[in-house]
Amino acid sequence: MAIEAPVLTTQDLTIRFGGHVAVDQVSCAFERGTLTAIVGPNGAGKTTYFNLISGQLRAYSGTVTLNGEDITRLGVPERCDRGIGRAFQLTNLFPTLSVRENVRLVVQAQARRGFDLFSRADSHIELIERAEHVLAEVHLLDQADQPVSALPHGDQRKLEVAMMIALAPQVLMFDEPTAGMSVDEVPVILDLIRELKNDRDRTILLVEHKMDVIRSLADRIIVLHNGQLVADGDPAEVMKSPIVQEAYLGNAPEDGQEAPAKSASEEVARG
Amino acid sequence: MINRLLSGDRPRSRLLAGVLALILIGLAFAPFLFPGTKSLDTAARICIFIVLAASYDLLLGYTGVVSFAHTMFFGIGAYGTALALSSLGPSFTAIVLGTAGGTAIAAALALAIGLFSLRVKAIFFAMVTLAVASAFAVLVSQLSGLTGGEDGLTYKIPRALGPAFKLMDGKIFGVRINGRLLCYYLVFFSALVLFLGLLRVVNSPFGRTLKAVRDNAFRAEAIGYRVVWYRTTATVLSAAVAALAGALLAIWIRYTGPATTLSMEIMIDILLMVVIGGMGTMYGAVIGATLFILAQTYLQTLMASAEHATEALPLIPLLVAPERWLLWLGMLFILSVYFFPDGVVGRLRSRR
């Protein structure tokens, strides 16, 4: 079998905030159809690394390459067009709009209808149907007419996943998709992510603290510590390596409780 | 049919629908229902300001962009038509050329300002528009050779739109069918078409995207919308419609000057109309503009009669003296914003 070129590559990717190097020369390649978990203690630069890939932050040096194309200098929507989809850690939706409208907007962006000024939005039945189809998949169809701000937290997380399903990008980035969810809601999200992974060979990047989540989903783990890539490999191996024991597991308890303090750089990055 | 004209965006409140129907009927039959020069003038102003406020709502309520240059675009449209009429003479060609020219300039200027300053923080855009609008107002008053300076421009409009032009002898319901009436209906139908056009735009896929940009620009980018272009297009569109409203005003009052088009006072009026009516609803602009213009025109009259009625009482006549009308107008606004934070339309819809 010929070795396939990686879908997404970062080469010596670096960003600094003042004197602080938040992501330090991270080189990594992500292959088609794999799910890579990115782990590391709080402030390790995981979210910042995500922001560099999806374009919310521009690299200080180094490159991001998608399917052989250098996308380091492109803006967020341009990267989205090329197939990078990003779900956010803190719920980041359109709060005054309905659940259906949130997903419909993603479908509409995909259909390139945003600059259609003179037709009625409710006349594009196919866009609405597609949105409702996705909502049915995540079991949110009953809440379709509610404004997002009225949804409970768990449902907002589901909606976040629904928007990723609607976006159907080649590279999908999830930043702690189960954060703040109740125990019985977590498996629903995990199943959705698993389905996304099995469907059409997507490349998924996942920042996650919960070890059981990582074990059940990840094909590979990379470890970031102080902005540097310190370990990379098979989940079982990486878990065992001394550097991870020290850098990650030593700091974060296994039950995945999130420490409240976040580094300033990660907060800035989140916008 | 009505639903199609409204682009599916119904009033969604019986009371609101009733009030809107009342305003529509009142304006459509204004020359017959409220005969007299002053009331016809008020009706025409309401039509023009509905368009102006609605075009501002596209920006403020739907896109979440605060601009202080809306009267500048209004003024550019008015001056375009005024300059064409005064230099080319009173013809319909002059009106068309002046309106088209003014609208094109307003749109081009809006495009430049938008691309220059919508990339950055919202406050920066607000400041830039304030600066550009102030500079423009100074420019207009200094270029007195062209614009008539502070005195403005007085000109003639085509005879067919003036009171001397009679379509028929005699009267219908006691109203002379003359060019002035024709001019009113030109204003009324132009305003109606522009308003329904704006209503369509806000209910189009583009309009929906504007709401997404307003709600969460960061996320709108992440799902692939180029936020700067959406904001800029909304700014250009809103400027073009404001310029058309300016052209209507220039035709209607046969005078264009800084005080009637460019003043900061009018800018604040528009802002209040949109906020009082209800941001991001379009219908709010109708309610806001109607209430505002009516209050501006008739509050003094009302207060004068109140002063007479309370002559015998202490203190009260002083409070309701006509020269205190601004005080009462201000009070009305404070109360309405306090009790209707979502505007009149938001209040009526939540009551449903």
PDB file of C-alpha atoms in Angstrom, chain A residues 56 76-78 80-81 86-88 92-97 101 104-106 108-109 113-122 124 160 163-164 167 269-271, chain B residues 3-9 197 200-209 211-227 229-230 233 237:
ATOM      1  CA  GLN A  56      -7.975  32.668  14.561  1.00  0.00           C
ATOM      2  CA  VAL A  76     -10.493  31.955   8.999  1.00  0.00           C
ATOM      3  CA  PRO A  77     -13.259  31.772   6.339  1.00  0.00           C
ATOM      4  CA  GLU A  78     -10.750  30.891   3.617  1.00  0.00           C
ATOM      5  CA  CYS A  80     -13.027  26.923   6.382  1.00  0.00           C
ATOM      6  CA  ASP A  81     -13.691  26.851   2.629  1.00  0.00           C
ATOM      7  CA  ARG A  86     -13.556  24.020  14.213  1.00  0.00           C
ATOM      8  CA  ALA A  87     -15.777  23.408  17.208  1.00  0.00           C
ATOM      9  CA  PHE A  88     -15.119  25.579  20.217  1.00  0.00           C
ATOM     10  CA  ASN A  92     -19.781  29.756  20.674  1.00  0.00           C
ATOM     11  CA  LEU A  93     -23.122  29.886  18.883  1.00  0.00           C
ATOM     12  CA  PHE A  94     -25.588  32.490  17.588  1.00  0.00           C
ATOM     13  CA  PRO A  95     -27.510  33.062  20.818  1.00  0.00           C
ATOM     14  CA  THR A  96     -30.549  35.047  19.670  1.00  0.00           C
ATOM     15  CA  LEU A  97     -31.230  32.815  16.667  1.00  0.00           C
ATOM     16  CA  GLU A 101     -31.285  28.727  12.153  1.00  0.00           C
ATOM     17  CA  ARG A 104     -29.189  26.371   8.601  1.00  0.00           C
ATOM     18  CA  LEU A 105     -26.570  29.117   8.549  1.00  0.00           C
ATOM     19  CA  VAL A 106     -23.839  26.493   8.314  1.00  0.00           C
ATOM     20  CA  GLN A 108     -26.206  28.021   3.770  1.00  0.00           C
ATOM     21  CA  ALA A 109     -22.494  28.837   4.026  1.00  0.00           C
ATOM     22  CA  ARG A 113     -25.840  31.322  -0.635  1.00  0.00           C
ATOM     23  CA  GLY A 114     -24.783  34.004   1.842  1.00  0.00           C
ATOM     24  CA  PHE A 115     -24.739  36.809  -0.713  1.00  0.00           C
ATOM     25  CA  ASP A 116     -28.160  36.036  -2.100  1.00  0.00           C
ATOM     26  CA  LEU A 117     -29.922  39.336  -1.364  1.00  0.00           C
ATOM     27  CA  PHE A 118     -33.255  39.079  -3.090  1.00  0.00           C
ATOM     28  CA  SER A 119     -34.688  35.632  -2.607  1.00  0.00           C
ATOM     29  CA  ARG A 120     -36.471  34.696   0.576  1.00  0.00           C
ATOM     30  CA  ALA A 121     -34.401  32.652   2.984  1.00  0.00           C
ATOM     31  CA  ASP A 122     -37.434  30.501   3.821  1.00  0.00           C
ATOM     32  CA  HIS A 124     -34.707  27.549   0.107  1.00  0.00           C
ATOM     33  CA  GLU A 160     -22.056  22.528  18.407  1.00  0.00           C
ATOM     34  CA  MET A 163     -22.937  22.404  13.256  1.00  0.00           C
ATOM     35  CA  MET A 164     -19.789  20.384  12.592  1.00  0.00           C
ATOM     36  CA  LEU A 167     -20.188  21.778   7.897  1.00  0.00           C
ATOM     37  CA  ALA A 269      -6.768  33.016  21.720  1.00  0.00           C
ATOM     38  CA  ARG A 270     -10.328  32.011  22.303  1.00  0.00           C
ATOM     39  CA  GLY A 271     -11.674  35.425  21.281  1.00  0.00           C
TER      40      GLY A 271
ATOM     41  CA  ASN B   3     -47.419  37.712   2.909  1.00  0.00           C
ATOM     42  CA  ARG B   4     -45.397  37.722  -0.306  1.00  0.00           C
ATOM     43  CA  LEU B   5     -45.028  41.491  -0.289  1.00  0.00           C
ATOM     44  CA  LEU B   6     -43.809  41.311   3.295  1.00  0.00           C
ATOM     45  CA  SER B   7     -41.335  38.547   2.323  1.00  0.00           C
ATOM     46  CA  GLY B   8     -42.958  36.267   4.876  1.00  0.00           C
ATOM     47  CA  ASP B   9     -41.964  38.576   7.723  1.00  0.00           C
ATOM     48  CA  GLY B 197     -37.273  46.077  -0.685  1.00  0.00           C
ATOM     49  CA  ARG B 200     -36.961  41.473   1.469  1.00  0.00           C
ATOM     50  CA  VAL B 201     -33.234  41.996   1.976  1.00  0.00           C
ATOM     51  CA  VAL B 202     -33.409  41.332   5.717  1.00  0.00           C
ATOM     52  CA  ASN B 203     -35.366  38.134   5.074  1.00  0.00           C
ATOM     53  CA  SER B 204     -33.013  36.910   2.362  1.00  0.00           C
ATOM     54  CA  PRO B 205     -30.149  34.487   2.967  1.00  0.00           C
ATOM     55  CA  PHE B 206     -27.964  37.603   3.074  1.00  0.00           C
ATOM     56  CA  GLY B 207     -30.126  39.164   5.786  1.00  0.00           C
ATOM     57  CA  ARG B 208     -29.980  35.978   7.839  1.00  0.00           C
ATOM     58  CA  THR B 209     -26.218  36.027   7.566  1.00  0.00           C
ATOM     59  CA  LYS B 211     -27.968  38.472  11.947  1.00  0.00           C
ATOM     60  CA  ALA B 212     -25.355  35.772  12.433  1.00  0.00           C
ATOM     61  CA  VAL B 213     -22.610  38.381  12.052  1.00  0.00           C
ATOM     62  CA  ARG B 214     -24.377  40.580  14.601  1.00  0.00           C
ATOM     63  CA  ASP B 215     -24.810  37.714  17.063  1.00  0.00           C
ATOM     64  CA  ASN B 216     -21.313  36.258  16.837  1.00  0.00           C
ATOM     65  CA  ALA B 217     -18.940  37.529  14.159  1.00  0.00           C
ATOM     66  CA  PHE B 218     -16.168  35.265  15.420  1.00  0.00           C
ATOM     67  CA  ARG B 219     -18.246  32.152  14.824  1.00  0.00           C
ATOM     68  CA  ALA B 220     -19.647  33.428  11.523  1.00  0.00           C
ATOM     69  CA  GLU B 221     -16.063  33.543  10.251  1.00  0.00           C
ATOM     70  CA  ALA B 222     -15.389  30.053  11.516  1.00  0.00           C
ATOM     71  CA  ILE B 223     -18.235  28.607   9.470  1.00  0.00           C
ATOM     72  CA  GLY B 224     -16.979  30.358   6.357  1.00  0.00           C
ATOM     73  CA  TYR B 225     -18.615  33.781   6.141  1.00  0.00           C
ATOM     74  CA  ARG B 226     -16.322  36.676   5.226  1.00  0.00           C
ATOM     75  CA  VAL B 227     -17.602  39.038   7.882  1.00  0.00           C
ATOM     76  CA  TRP B 229     -17.701  41.771   3.173  1.00  0.00           C
ATOM     77  CA  TYR B 230     -21.076  41.243   4.797  1.00  0.00           C
ATOM     78  CA  THR B 233     -22.271  45.259   1.759  1.00  0.00           C
ATOM     79  CA  LEU B 237     -26.853  49.107   0.795  1.00  0.00           C
TER      80      LEU B 237
END
